[in-house]
Amino acid sequence: MAFFGAAANLGLDAQIVPPRKANMVNCTGAGDTLVGAAVWGICRGLPMPSCLAVGSVAASLATDAETSVPPLCPESLGAGVDAMQTASQQP
């Protein structure tokens, strides 16, 4: 994820979601968390931009945690995605 966010190549249609700001405490597992959360969204039939956003939020929550496995729940992911969408709509 780093500074680039999350991206998916869907044939001719690339989807890119910017990274969510995080307090970097521990980056262990951030990439795995991003992929796991994105797959969670895919399994629930979410559109790819939403899957990437959920993955980005989950990864940022992982970097905020002192442990390698952060406490994640759908509510925390949803709140993070809502905040990202609100921030992206501001000028």
PDB file of C-alpha atoms in Angstrom:
ATOM      1  CA  MET A   1       0.000   0.000   0.000  1.00  0.00           C
ATOM      2  CA  ALA A   2       2.647   2.529   1.073  1.00  0.00           C
ATOM      3  CA  PHE A   3       2.049   5.916  -0.544  1.00  0.00           C
ATOM      4  CA  PHE A   4       0.225   4.606  -3.588  1.00  0.00           C
ATOM      5  CA  GLY A   5      -3.000   3.171  -2.192  1.00  0.00           C
ATOM      6  CA  ALA A   6      -4.610   0.095  -3.678  1.00  0.00           C
ATOM      7  CA  ALA A   7      -5.123  -0.749  -7.340  1.00  0.00           C
ATOM      8  CA  ALA A   8      -6.774  -3.449  -9.394  1.00  0.00           C
ATOM      9  CA  ASN A   9      -6.472  -4.062 -13.118  1.00  0.00           C
ATOM     10  CA  LEU A  10      -9.807  -5.251 -14.487  1.00  0.00           C
ATOM     11  CA  GLY A  11      -8.918  -5.714 -18.128  1.00  0.00           C
ATOM     12  CA  LEU A  12      -9.168  -2.275 -19.705  1.00  0.00           C
ATOM     13  CA  ASP A  13     -10.558  -0.684 -16.528  1.00  0.00           C
ATOM     14  CA  ALA A  14      -8.038   0.063 -13.771  1.00  0.00           C
ATOM     15  CA  GLN A  15      -9.398   0.915 -10.344  1.00  0.00           C
ATOM     16  CA  ILE A  16      -7.266   2.988  -7.947  1.00  0.00           C
ATOM     17  CA  VAL A  17      -8.058   3.990  -4.374  1.00  0.00           C
ATOM     18  CA  PRO A  18      -5.751   6.428  -2.568  1.00  0.00           C
ATOM     19  CA  PRO A  19      -4.241   5.366   0.754  1.00  0.00           C
ATOM     20  CA  ARG A  20      -5.918   6.245   4.027  1.00  0.00           C
ATOM     21  CA  LYS A  21      -3.817   8.232   6.474  1.00  0.00           C
ATOM     22  CA  ALA A  22      -2.484   6.087   9.280  1.00  0.00           C
ATOM     23  CA  ASN A  23      -0.304   6.403  12.339  1.00  0.00           C
ATOM     24  CA  MET A  24       2.486   3.990  11.496  1.00  0.00           C
ATOM     25  CA  VAL A  25       3.120   1.930  14.613  1.00  0.00           C
ATOM     26  CA  ASN A  26       3.757  -1.482  13.082  1.00  0.00           C
ATOM     27  CA  CYS A  27       3.571  -2.400   9.399  1.00  0.00           C
ATOM     28  CA  THR A  28       3.625  -6.172  10.016  1.00  0.00           C
ATOM     29  CA  GLY A  29       0.717  -7.767   8.188  1.00  0.00           C
ATOM     30  CA  ALA A  30      -0.578  -4.616   6.495  1.00  0.00           C
ATOM     31  CA  GLY A  31      -0.406  -6.107   3.001  1.00  0.00           C
ATOM     32  CA  ASP A  32      -2.017  -9.362   4.088  1.00  0.00           C
ATOM     33  CA  THR A  33      -4.731  -7.392   5.854  1.00  0.00           C
ATOM     34  CA  LEU A  34      -5.365  -5.308   2.714  1.00  0.00           C
ATOM     35  CA  VAL A  35      -5.757  -8.409   0.558  1.00  0.00           C
ATOM     36  CA  GLY A  36      -7.893 -10.244   3.119  1.00  0.00           C
ATOM     37  CA  ALA A  37     -10.282  -7.330   3.526  1.00  0.00           C
ATOM     38  CA  ALA A  38     -10.517  -6.791  -0.247  1.00  0.00           C
ATOM     39  CA  VAL A  39     -11.350 -10.489  -0.733  1.00  0.00           C
ATOM     40  CA  TRP A  40     -13.937 -10.158   2.062  1.00  0.00           C
ATOM     41  CA  GLY A  41     -15.582  -7.412  -0.008  1.00  0.00           C
ATOM     42  CA  ILE A  42     -15.407  -9.452  -3.213  1.00  0.00           C
ATOM     43  CA  CYS A  43     -17.076 -12.409  -1.478  1.00  0.00           C
ATOM     44  CA  ARG A  44     -19.903 -10.109  -0.436  1.00  0.00           C
ATOM     45  CA  GLY A  45     -20.411  -8.813  -3.963  1.00  0.00           C
ATOM     46  CA  LEU A  46     -19.125  -5.280  -3.362  1.00  0.00           C
ATOM     47  CA  PRO A  47     -17.953  -3.301  -6.412  1.00  0.00           C
ATOM     48  CA  MET A  48     -14.172  -3.320  -6.858  1.00  0.00           C
ATOM     49  CA  PRO A  49     -13.616   0.309  -5.755  1.00  0.00           C
ATOM     50  CA  SER A  50     -15.382  -0.507  -2.486  1.00  0.00           C
ATOM     51  CA  CYS A  51     -13.302  -3.678  -2.056  1.00  0.00           C
ATOM     52  CA  LEU A  52     -10.124  -1.657  -2.523  1.00  0.00           C
ATOM     53  CA  ALA A  53     -11.339   0.997  -0.085  1.00  0.00           C
ATOM     54  CA  VAL A  54     -12.154  -1.625   2.562  1.00  0.00           C
ATOM     55  CA  GLY A  55      -8.702  -3.149   2.010  1.00  0.00           C
ATOM     56  CA  SER A  56      -7.012   0.226   2.324  1.00  0.00           C
ATOM     57  CA  VAL A  57      -8.861   1.027   5.541  1.00  0.00           C
ATOM     58  CA  ALA A  58      -8.076  -2.394   7.010  1.00  0.00           C
ATOM     59  CA  ALA A  59      -4.390  -2.015   6.147  1.00  0.00           C
ATOM     60  CA  SER A  60      -4.253   1.414   7.781  1.00  0.00           C
ATOM     61  CA  LEU A  61      -5.905  -0.001  10.902  1.00  0.00           C
ATOM     62  CA  ALA A  62      -3.287  -2.767  10.880  1.00  0.00           C
ATOM     63  CA  THR A  63      -0.473  -0.212  10.857  1.00  0.00           C
ATOM     64  CA  ASP A  64      -2.104   1.647  13.768  1.00  0.00           C
ATOM     65  CA  ALA A  65      -2.083  -1.493  15.953  1.00  0.00           C
ATOM     66  CA  GLU A  66       0.791  -2.525  18.175  1.00  0.00           C
ATOM     67  CA  THR A  67       0.042  -6.185  17.438  1.00  0.00           C
ATOM     68  CA  SER A  68       0.382  -7.914  14.086  1.00  0.00           C
ATOM     69  CA  VAL A  69      -3.325  -8.790  14.042  1.00  0.00           C
ATOM     70  CA  PRO A  70      -5.500  -5.721  14.625  1.00  0.00           C
ATOM     71  CA  PRO A  71      -9.014  -5.984  16.017  1.00  0.00           C
ATOM     72  CA  LEU A  72     -11.139  -5.502  12.889  1.00  0.00           C
ATOM     73  CA  CYS A  73     -14.909  -5.484  12.631  1.00  0.00           C
ATOM     74  CA  PRO A  74     -17.287  -4.485   9.831  1.00  0.00           C
ATOM     75  CA  GLU A  75     -18.243  -1.318  11.736  1.00  0.00           C
ATOM     76  CA  SER A  76     -14.663  -0.029  11.925  1.00  0.00           C
ATOM     77  CA  LEU A  77     -14.079  -0.814   8.258  1.00  0.00           C
ATOM     78  CA  GLY A  78     -17.328   0.863   7.222  1.00  0.00           C
ATOM     79  CA  ALA A  79     -16.553   3.993   9.229  1.00  0.00           C
ATOM     80  CA  GLY A  80     -13.113   4.188   7.637  1.00  0.00           C
ATOM     81  CA  VAL A  81     -14.498   3.791   4.121  1.00  0.00           C
ATOM     82  CA  ASP A  82     -17.103   6.498   4.800  1.00  0.00           C
ATOM     83  CA  ALA A  83     -14.365   8.843   6.017  1.00  0.00           C
ATOM     84  CA  MET A  84     -12.255   8.156   2.904  1.00  0.00           C
ATOM     85  CA  GLN A  85     -15.199   8.859   0.618  1.00  0.00           C
ATOM     86  CA  THR A  86     -16.019  12.092   2.450  1.00  0.00           C
ATOM     87  CA  ALA A  87     -12.379  13.246   2.258  1.00  0.00           C
ATOM     88  CA  SER A  88     -12.179  12.476  -1.472  1.00  0.00           C
ATOM     89  CA  GLN A  89     -15.235  14.640  -2.162  1.00  0.00           C
ATOM     90  CA  GLN A  90     -13.783  17.726  -0.467  1.00  0.00           C
ATOM     91  CA  PRO A  91     -12.047  20.255  -2.744  1.00  0.00           C
TER      92      PRO A  91
END
